[in-house]
Each structure stands twice: as structure tokens, then as C-alpha cells.
XYZ file of N, CA and C in Angstrom:
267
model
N 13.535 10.683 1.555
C 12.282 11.316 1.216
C 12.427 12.041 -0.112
N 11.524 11.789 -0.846
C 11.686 12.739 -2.562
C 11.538 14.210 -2.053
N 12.156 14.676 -3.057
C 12.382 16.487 -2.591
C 11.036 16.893 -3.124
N 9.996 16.504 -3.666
C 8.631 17.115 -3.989
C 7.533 15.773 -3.728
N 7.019 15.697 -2.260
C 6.346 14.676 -1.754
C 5.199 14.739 -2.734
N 4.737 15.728 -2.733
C 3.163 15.789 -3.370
C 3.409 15.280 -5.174
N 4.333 15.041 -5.788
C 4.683 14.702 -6.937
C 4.896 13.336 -6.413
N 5.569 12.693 -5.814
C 5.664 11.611 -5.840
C 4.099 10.510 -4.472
N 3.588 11.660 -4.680
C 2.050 10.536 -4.111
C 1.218 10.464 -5.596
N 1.119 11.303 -6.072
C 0.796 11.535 -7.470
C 1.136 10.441 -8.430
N 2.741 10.133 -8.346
C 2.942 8.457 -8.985
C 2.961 7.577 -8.228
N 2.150 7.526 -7.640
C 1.708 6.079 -6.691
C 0.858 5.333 -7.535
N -0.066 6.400 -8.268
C -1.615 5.776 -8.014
C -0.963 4.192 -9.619
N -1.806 3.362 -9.684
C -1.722 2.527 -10.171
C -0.633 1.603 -10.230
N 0.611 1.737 -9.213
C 1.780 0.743 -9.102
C 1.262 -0.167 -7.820
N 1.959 -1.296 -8.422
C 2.268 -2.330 -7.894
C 3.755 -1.730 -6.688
N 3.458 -2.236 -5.390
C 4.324 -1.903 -4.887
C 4.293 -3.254 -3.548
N 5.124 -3.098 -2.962
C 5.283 -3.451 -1.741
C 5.100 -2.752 -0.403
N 4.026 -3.243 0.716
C 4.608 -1.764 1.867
C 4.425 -3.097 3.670
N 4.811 -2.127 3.502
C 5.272 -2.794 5.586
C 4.457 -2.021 6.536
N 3.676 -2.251 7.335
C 2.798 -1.790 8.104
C 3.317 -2.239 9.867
N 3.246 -1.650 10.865
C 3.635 -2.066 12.241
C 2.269 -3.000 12.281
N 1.210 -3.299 12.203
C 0.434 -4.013 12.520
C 0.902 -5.814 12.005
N 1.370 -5.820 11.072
C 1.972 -6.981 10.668
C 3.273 -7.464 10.766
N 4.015 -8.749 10.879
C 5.297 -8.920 10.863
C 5.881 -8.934 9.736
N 5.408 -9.042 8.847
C 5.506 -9.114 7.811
C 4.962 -8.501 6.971
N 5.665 -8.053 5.253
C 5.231 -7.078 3.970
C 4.176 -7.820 3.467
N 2.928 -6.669 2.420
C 2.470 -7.457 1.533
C 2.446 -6.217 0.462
N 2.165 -7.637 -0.744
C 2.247 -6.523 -2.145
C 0.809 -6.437 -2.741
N 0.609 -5.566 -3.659
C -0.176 -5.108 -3.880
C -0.668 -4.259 -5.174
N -1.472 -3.110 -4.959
C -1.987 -2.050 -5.876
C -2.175 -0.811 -5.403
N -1.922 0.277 -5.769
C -2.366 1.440 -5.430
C -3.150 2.192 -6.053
N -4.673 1.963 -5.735
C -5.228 2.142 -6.488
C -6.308 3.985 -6.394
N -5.667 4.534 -5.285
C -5.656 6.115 -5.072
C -5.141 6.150 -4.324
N -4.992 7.694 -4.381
C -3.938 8.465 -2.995
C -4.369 9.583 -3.029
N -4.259 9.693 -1.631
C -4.828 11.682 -0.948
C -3.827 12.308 -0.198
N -3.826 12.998 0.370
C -3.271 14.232 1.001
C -2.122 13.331 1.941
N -3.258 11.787 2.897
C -2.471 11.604 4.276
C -2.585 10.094 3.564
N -2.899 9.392 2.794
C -2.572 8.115 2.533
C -3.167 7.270 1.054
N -3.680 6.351 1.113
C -3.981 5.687 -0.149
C -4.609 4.271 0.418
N -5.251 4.216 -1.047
C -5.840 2.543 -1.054
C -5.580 1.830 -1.831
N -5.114 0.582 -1.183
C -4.353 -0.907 -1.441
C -5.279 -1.722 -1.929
N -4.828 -2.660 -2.628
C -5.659 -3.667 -2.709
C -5.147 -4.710 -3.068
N -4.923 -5.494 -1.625
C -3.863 -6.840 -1.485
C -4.508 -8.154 -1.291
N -4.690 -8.642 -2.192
C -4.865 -9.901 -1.548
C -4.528 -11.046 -0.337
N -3.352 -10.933 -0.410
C -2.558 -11.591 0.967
C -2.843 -10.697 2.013
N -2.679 -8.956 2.388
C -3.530 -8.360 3.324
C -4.372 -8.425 3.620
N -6.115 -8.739 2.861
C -6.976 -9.059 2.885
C -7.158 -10.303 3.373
N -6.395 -11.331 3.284
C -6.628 -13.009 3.698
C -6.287 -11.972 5.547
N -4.698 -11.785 5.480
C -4.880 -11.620 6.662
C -5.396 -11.012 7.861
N -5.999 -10.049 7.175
C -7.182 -9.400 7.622
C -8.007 -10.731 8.388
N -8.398 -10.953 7.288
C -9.918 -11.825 7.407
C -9.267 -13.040 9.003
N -8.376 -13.175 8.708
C -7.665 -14.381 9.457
C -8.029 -13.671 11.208
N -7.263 -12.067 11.009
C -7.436 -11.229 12.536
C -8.763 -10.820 12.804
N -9.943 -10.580 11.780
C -11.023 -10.275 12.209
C -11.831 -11.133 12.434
N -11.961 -12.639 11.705
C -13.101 -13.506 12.047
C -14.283 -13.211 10.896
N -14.927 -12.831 11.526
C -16.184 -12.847 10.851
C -16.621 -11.736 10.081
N -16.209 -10.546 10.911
C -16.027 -9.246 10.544
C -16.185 -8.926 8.944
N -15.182 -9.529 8.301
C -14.877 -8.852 6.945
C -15.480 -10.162 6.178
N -16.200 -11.156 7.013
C -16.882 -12.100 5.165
C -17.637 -11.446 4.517
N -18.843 -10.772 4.660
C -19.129 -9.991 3.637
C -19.090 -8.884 2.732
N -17.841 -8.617 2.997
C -17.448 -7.393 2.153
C -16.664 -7.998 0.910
N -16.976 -7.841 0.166
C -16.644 -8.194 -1.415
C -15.614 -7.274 -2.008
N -14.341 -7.883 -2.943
C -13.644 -7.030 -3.240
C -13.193 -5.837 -2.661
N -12.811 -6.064 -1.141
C -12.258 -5.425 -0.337
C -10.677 -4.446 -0.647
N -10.453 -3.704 -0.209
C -9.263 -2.520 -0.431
C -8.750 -1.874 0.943
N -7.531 -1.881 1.231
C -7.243 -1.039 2.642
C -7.024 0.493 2.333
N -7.480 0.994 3.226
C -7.104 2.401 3.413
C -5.663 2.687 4.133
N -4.510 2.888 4.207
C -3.359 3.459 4.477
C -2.956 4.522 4.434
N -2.520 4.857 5.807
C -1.942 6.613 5.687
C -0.362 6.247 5.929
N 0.344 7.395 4.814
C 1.583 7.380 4.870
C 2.322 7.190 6.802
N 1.531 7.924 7.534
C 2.246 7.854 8.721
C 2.338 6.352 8.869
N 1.293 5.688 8.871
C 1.796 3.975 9.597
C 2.700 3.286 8.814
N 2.735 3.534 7.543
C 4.160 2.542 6.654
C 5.283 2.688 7.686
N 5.696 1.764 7.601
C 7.381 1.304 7.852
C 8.195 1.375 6.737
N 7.786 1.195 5.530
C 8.333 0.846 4.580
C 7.667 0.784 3.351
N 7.887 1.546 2.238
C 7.513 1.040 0.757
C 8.462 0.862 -0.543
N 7.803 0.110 -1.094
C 8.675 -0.123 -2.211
C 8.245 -0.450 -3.273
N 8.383 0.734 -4.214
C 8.201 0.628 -6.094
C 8.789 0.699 -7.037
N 9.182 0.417 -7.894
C 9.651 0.540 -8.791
C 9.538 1.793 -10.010
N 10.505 1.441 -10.976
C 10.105 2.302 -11.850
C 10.752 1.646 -13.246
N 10.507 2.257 -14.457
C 11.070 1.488 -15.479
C 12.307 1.502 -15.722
N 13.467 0.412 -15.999
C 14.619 0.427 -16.094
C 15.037 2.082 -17.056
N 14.450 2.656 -18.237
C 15.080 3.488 -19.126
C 15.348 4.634 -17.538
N 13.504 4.877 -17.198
C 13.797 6.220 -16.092
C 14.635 5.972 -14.703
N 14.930 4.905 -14.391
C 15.939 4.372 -13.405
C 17.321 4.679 -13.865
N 17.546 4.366 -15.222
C 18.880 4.769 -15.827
C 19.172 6.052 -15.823
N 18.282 7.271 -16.083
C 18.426 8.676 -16.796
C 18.334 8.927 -15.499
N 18.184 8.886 -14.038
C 17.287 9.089 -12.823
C 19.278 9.726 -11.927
């Protein structure tokens, strides 16, 4: 866990990341395209197919769709950062 959580939800917003959810067997990647207090919104394409796949009908008309995620349900995330601040890090 980073020693200053609220700094590191703060650099979420606009990475490309990876995250793992218990609802799926599998990761998908993505965007982070905000974050709040208890989670953030994704915007995955491959989540979204599989969405659509578990809901049916549910989600055809919603256009340019985005998930909402709260830190509690991740299993897992993963971002990067630029090799220089990875080096000095």
C-alpha cells in the first residue's frame, strides 16, 4: 500500500492500467478516467464487451459506456510509471 493513499488516487486519473475484479476470471485494461474518495471510472473496452455478454440486452443502449469501481472490489491493479521516475523511485 503507498504510504500517502490519497496522493496516489490522485495519480490514477488518466493512466492506462490494468485491474482484476472478483466478478471476472480474468483482468482487463483500460483508462482511468476519475477517481473519488472510494473508487474510480474505467473505461474498458474488453470490460464493456463483457459486460454486454453477462447482461444481454441491458447495456445495448448505452453509448460509450465507463465502469464505476471502488477500490474495495479490486483484487489487483497495475500501472505503470515512466522509466526516468521508476529509476529515481
Amino acid at each position: 500500500m503507498p504510504s500517502n493513499p490519497s496522493a496516489f488516487k490522485a495519480t490514477l486519473t488518466g493512466k492506462s492500467v490494468i485491474v482484476k475484479i472478483s466478478l471476472f476470471s480474468r483482468a482487463f485494461s483500460g483508462t482511468i478516467i476519475a477517481v473519488d474518495e472510494t473508487g474510480f471510472c474505467f473505461v474498458s473496452e474488453p470490460m464493456i464487451a463483457a459486460l454486454r455478454e453477462t447482461t444481454g440486452s441491458a447495456m445495448a443502449a448505452l453509448e460509450a459506456p465507463s465502469v464505476y469501481l471502488t477500490f474495495a472490489s479490486l483484487e489487483w491493479l497495475v500501472s505503470s510509471q515512466p522509466k526516468a521516475a521508476a529509476a529515481s523511485a
